[in-house]
JSON list of C-alpha atoms in Angstrom, two decimals:
[
{"chain": "A", "resi": 199, "resn": "ASN", "atom": "CA", "xyz": [0.00, 0.00, 0.00]},
{"chain": "A", "resi": 200, "resn": "GLY", "atom": "CA", "xyz": [1.10, 3.52, -0.68]},
{"chain": "A", "resi": 201, "resn": "LEU", "atom": "CA", "xyz": [2.24, 5.68, 2.20]},
{"chain": "A", "resi": 202, "resn": "ARG", "atom": "CA", "xyz": [-0.37, 8.01, 3.58]},
{"chain": "A", "resi": 203, "resn": "GLY", "atom": "CA", "xyz": [-0.26, 11.54, 4.85]},
{"chain": "A", "resi": 204, "resn": "PRO", "atom": "CA", "xyz": [1.93, 14.56, 4.24]},
{"chain": "A", "resi": 205, "resn": "ASN", "atom": "CA", "xyz": [5.68, 14.28, 3.73]},
{"chain": "A", "resi": 206, "resn": "GLN", "atom": "CA", "xyz": [5.52, 10.79, 2.22]},
{"chain": "A", "resi": 207, "resn": "GLN", "atom": "CA", "xyz": [9.08, 9.64, 1.59]},
{"chain": "A", "resi": 208, "resn": "ALA", "atom": "CA", "xyz": [10.35, 6.28, 0.38]},
{"chain": "A", "resi": 209, "resn": "SER", "atom": "CA", "xyz": [13.91, 5.30, 1.29]},
{"chain": "A", "resi": 210, "resn": "TYR", "atom": "CA", "xyz": [16.45, 3.39, -0.78]},
{"chain": "A", "resi": 211, "resn": "ARG", "atom": "CA", "xyz": [19.93, 1.95, -0.35]},
{"chain": "A", "resi": 212, "resn": "GLY", "atom": "CA", "xyz": [22.60, 2.84, -2.90]},
{"chain": "A", "resi": 213, "resn": "GLU", "atom": "CA", "xyz": [21.93, 4.81, -6.03]},
{"chain": "A", "resi": 214, "resn": "TYR", "atom": "CA", "xyz": [18.55, 5.03, -7.73]},
{"chain": "A", "resi": 215, "resn": "PHE", "atom": "CA", "xyz": [16.71, 6.93, -10.42]},
{"chain": "A", "resi": 216, "resn": "ASP", "atom": "CA", "xyz": [13.04, 7.26, -11.24]},
{"chain": "A", "resi": 217, "resn": "VAL", "atom": "CA", "xyz": [11.36, 6.65, -14.57]},
{"chain": "A", "resi": 218, "resn": "TYR", "atom": "CA", "xyz": [7.70, 7.55, -15.04]},
{"chain": "A", "resi": 219, "resn": "SER", "atom": "CA", "xyz": [5.39, 6.17, -17.68]},
{"chain": "A", "resi": 220, "resn": "LYS", "atom": "CA", "xyz": [3.23, 8.54, -19.60]},
{"chain": "A", "resi": 221, "resn": "PRO", "atom": "CA", "xyz": [-0.03, 9.24, -17.74]},
{"chain": "A", "resi": 222, "resn": "ILE", "atom": "CA", "xyz": [-2.58, 6.45, -17.83]},
{"chain": "A", "resi": 223, "resn": "ARG", "atom": "CA", "xyz": [-6.12, 7.47, -17.05]},
{"chain": "A", "resi": 224, "resn": "THR", "atom": "CA", "xyz": [-8.48, 4.79, -15.84]},
{"chain": "A", "resi": 225, "resn": "ARG", "atom": "CA", "xyz": [-12.08, 4.49, -14.75]},
{"chain": "A", "resi": 226, "resn": "TYR", "atom": "CA", "xyz": [-13.66, 1.87, -12.55]},
{"chain": "A", "resi": 227, "resn": "GLY", "atom": "CA", "xyz": [-13.57, -1.48, -14.34]},
{"chain": "A", "resi": 228, "resn": "ASP", "atom": "CA", "xyz": [-11.19, -0.35, -17.11]},
{"chain": "A", "resi": 229, "resn": "VAL", "atom": "CA", "xyz": [-8.61, -2.70, -18.60]},
{"chain": "A", "resi": 230, "resn": "VAL", "atom": "CA", "xyz": [-5.46, -1.02, -19.91]},
{"chain": "A", "resi": 231, "resn": "ASN", "atom": "CA", "xyz": [-3.00, -2.81, -22.15]},
{"chain": "A", "resi": 232, "resn": "VAL", "atom": "CA", "xyz": [-0.14, -0.71, -23.48]},
{"chain": "A", "resi": 233, "resn": "PHE", "atom": "CA", "xyz": [2.30, -3.46, -24.41]},
{"chain": "A", "resi": 234, "resn": "ASN", "atom": "CA", "xyz": [3.82, -1.92, -27.52]},
{"chain": "A", "resi": 235, "resn": "TYR", "atom": "CA", "xyz": [7.58, -2.42, -27.71]},
{"chain": "A", "resi": 236, "resn": "GLU", "atom": "CA", "xyz": [8.18, -1.03, -31.18]},
{"chain": "A", "resi": 237, "resn": "LYS", "atom": "CA", "xyz": [11.17, 1.30, -31.48]},
{"chain": "A", "resi": 238, "resn": "ASN", "atom": "CA", "xyz": [9.09, 4.48, -31.80]},
{"chain": "A", "resi": 239, "resn": "ALA", "atom": "CA", "xyz": [6.00, 3.40, -29.85]},
{"chain": "A", "resi": 240, "resn": "SER", "atom": "CA", "xyz": [4.14, 6.21, -28.15]},
{"chain": "A", "resi": 241, "resn": "THR", "atom": "CA", "xyz": [4.30, 4.28, -24.86]},
{"chain": "A", "resi": 242, "resn": "MET", "atom": "CA", "xyz": [8.11, 4.06, -24.78]},
{"chain": "A", "resi": 243, "resn": "VAL", "atom": "CA", "xyz": [9.86, 6.27, -22.23]},
{"chain": "A", "resi": 244, "resn": "PRO", "atom": "CA", "xyz": [13.59, 6.94, -22.63]},
{"chain": "A", "resi": 245, "resn": "LEU", "atom": "CA", "xyz": [15.96, 6.88, -19.69]},
{"chain": "A", "resi": 246, "resn": "HIS", "atom": "CA", "xyz": [17.26, 10.21, -18.45]},
{"chain": "A", "resi": 247, "resn": "PRO", "atom": "CA", "xyz": [20.06, 11.48, -20.72]},
{"chain": "A", "resi": 248, "resn": "GLU", "atom": "CA", "xyz": [22.44, 11.61, -17.73]},
{"chain": "A", "resi": 249, "resn": "ILE", "atom": "CA", "xyz": [21.96, 7.88, -17.11]},
{"chain": "A", "resi": 250, "resn": "VAL", "atom": "CA", "xyz": [22.40, 7.06, -20.80]},
{"chain": "A", "resi": 251, "resn": "ALA", "atom": "CA", "xyz": [25.60, 9.15, -21.01]},
{"chain": "A", "resi": 252, "resn": "ARG", "atom": "CA", "xyz": [27.02, 7.66, -17.81]},
{"chain": "A", "resi": 253, "resn": "PHE", "atom": "CA", "xyz": [26.64, 4.08, -19.01]},
{"chain": "A", "resi": 254, "resn": "GLN", "atom": "CA", "xyz": [27.22, 4.58, -22.74]},
{"chain": "A", "resi": 255, "resn": "GLY", "atom": "CA", "xyz": [29.26, 1.59, -23.93]},
{"chain": "A", "resi": 256, "resn": "LYS", "atom": "CA", "xyz": [29.34, 0.11, -20.42]},
{"chain": "A", "resi": 257, "resn": "VAL", "atom": "CA", "xyz": [27.42, -2.49, -18.46]},
{"chain": "A", "resi": 258, "resn": "MET", "atom": "CA", "xyz": [24.82, -1.19, -16.02]},
{"chain": "A", "resi": 259, "resn": "ALA", "atom": "CA", "xyz": [23.88, -3.58, -13.21]},
{"chain": "A", "resi": 260, "resn": "ILE", "atom": "CA", "xyz": [20.33, -3.09, -12.02]},
{"chain": "A", "resi": 261, "resn": "THR", "atom": "CA", "xyz": [19.98, -4.82, -8.67]},
{"chain": "A", "resi": 262, "resn": "GLY", "atom": "CA", "xyz": [16.29, -4.18, -8.23]},
{"chain": "A", "resi": 263, "resn": "PHE", "atom": "CA", "xyz": [13.33, -2.14, -9.27]},
{"chain": "A", "resi": 264, "resn": "GLU", "atom": "CA", "xyz": [10.15, -1.00, -7.67]},
{"chain": "A", "resi": 265, "resn": "THR", "atom": "CA", "xyz": [6.88, -0.14, -9.36]},
{"chain": "A", "resi": 266, "resn": "ASN", "atom": "CA", "xyz": [4.43, 2.27, -7.82]},
{"chain": "A", "resi": 267, "resn": "ILE", "atom": "CA", "xyz": [1.14, 3.74, -8.90]},
{"chain": "A", "resi": 268, "resn": "VAL", "atom": "CA", "xyz": [1.15, 7.45, -8.20]},
{"chain": "A", "resi": 269, "resn": "GLU", "atom": "CA", "xyz": [-1.18, 10.36, -8.73]},
{"chain": "A", "resi": 270, "resn": "ILE", "atom": "CA", "xyz": [-0.40, 14.04, -8.98]},
{"chain": "A", "resi": 271, "resn": "ASP", "atom": "CA", "xyz": [-2.76, 16.26, -7.01]},
{"chain": "A", "resi": 272, "resn": "ALA", "atom": "CA", "xyz": [-4.01, 19.72, -8.03]},
{"chain": "A", "resi": 273, "resn": "ASP", "atom": "CA", "xyz": [-0.94, 21.33, -6.40]},
{"chain": "A", "resi": 274, "resn": "GLY", "atom": "CA", "xyz": [1.46, 19.12, -8.40]},
{"chain": "A", "resi": 275, "resn": "ILE", "atom": "CA", "xyz": [2.34, 16.96, -5.39]},
{"chain": "A", "resi": 276, "resn": "GLU", "atom": "CA", "xyz": [3.01, 13.28, -6.11]},
{"chain": "A", "resi": 277, "resn": "LYS", "atom": "CA", "xyz": [1.19, 10.81, -3.87]},
{"chain": "A", "resi": 278, "resn": "LEU", "atom": "CA", "xyz": [1.43, 7.05, -3.75]},
{"chain": "A", "resi": 279, "resn": "VAL", "atom": "CA", "xyz": [-1.88, 5.36, -4.48]},
{"chain": "A", "resi": 280, "resn": "PRO", "atom": "CA", "xyz": [-2.87, 2.53, -2.10]},
{"chain": "A", "resi": 281, "resn": "CYS", "atom": "CA", "xyz": [-3.10, -0.83, -3.87]},
{"chain": "A", "resi": 282, "resn": "THR", "atom": "CA", "xyz": [-6.69, -1.09, -2.69]},
{"chain": "A", "resi": 283, "resn": "ALA", "atom": "CA", "xyz": [-7.59, 1.84, -4.95]},
{"chain": "A", "resi": 284, "resn": "MET", "atom": "CA", "xyz": [-6.56, 0.06, -8.16]},
{"chain": "A", "resi": 285, "resn": "TYR", "atom": "CA", "xyz": [-6.41, -3.61, -9.05]},
{"chain": "A", "resi": 286, "resn": "ASN", "atom": "CA", "xyz": [-3.22, -4.29, -10.96]},
{"chain": "A", "resi": 287, "resn": "HIS", "atom": "CA", "xyz": [-1.27, -7.51, -11.05]},
{"chain": "A", "resi": 288, "resn": "HIS", "atom": "CA", "xyz": [0.55, -7.35, -14.38]},
{"chain": "A", "resi": 289, "resn": "TRP", "atom": "CA", "xyz": [3.70, -5.30, -14.86]},
{"chain": "A", "resi": 290, "resn": "SER", "atom": "CA", "xyz": [5.93, -5.26, -17.85]},
{"chain": "A", "resi": 291, "resn": "HIS", "atom": "CA", "xyz": [9.34, -3.60, -18.09]},
{"chain": "A", "resi": 292, "resn": "LEU", "atom": "CA", "xyz": [11.69, -3.66, -21.01]},
{"chain": "A", "resi": 293, "resn": "LEU", "atom": "CA", "xyz": [15.13, -2.12, -20.86]},
{"chain": "A", "resi": 294, "resn": "SER", "atom": "CA", "xyz": [17.30, -2.41, -23.93]},
{"chain": "A", "resi": 295, "resn": "ARG", "atom": "CA", "xyz": [20.45, -0.94, -25.35]},
{"chain": "A", "resi": 296, "resn": "PRO", "atom": "CA", "xyz": [20.20, 1.82, -27.92]},
{"chain": "A", "resi": 297, "resn": "GLN", "atom": "CA", "xyz": [19.31, 0.84, -31.45]},
{"chain": "A", "resi": 298, "resn": "ARG", "atom": "CA", "xyz": [22.27, 0.97, -33.81]},
{"chain": "A", "resi": 299, "resn": "GLU", "atom": "CA", "xyz": [21.85, 2.75, -37.13]},
{"chain": "A", "resi": 300, "resn": "SER", "atom": "CA", "xyz": [22.73, 0.77, -40.25]},
{"chain": "A", "resi": 301, "resn": "VAL", "atom": "CA", "xyz": [25.40, 2.37, -42.42]}
]
């Protein structure tokens, strides 16, 4: 369940970075499938340029990931959504190296 109340703060060990999907709007009973892994799919979200530059040509070891459902309130404040507010049991992540251009 998401944390509740003001000053919500998750804690992590080591380094981390956040990646957000594009907004997904749902209504009660909706089913959302956005599994489109084509190179230029509208659902693809690039990593931050700083992360890409740091690991360009290198191996990046990801030792874990966490998925949260969040909402942004009218004041622009991010809040974690309790799992009881949305039924979701399928997650899909794809992380790949940059596509090489043919010469």
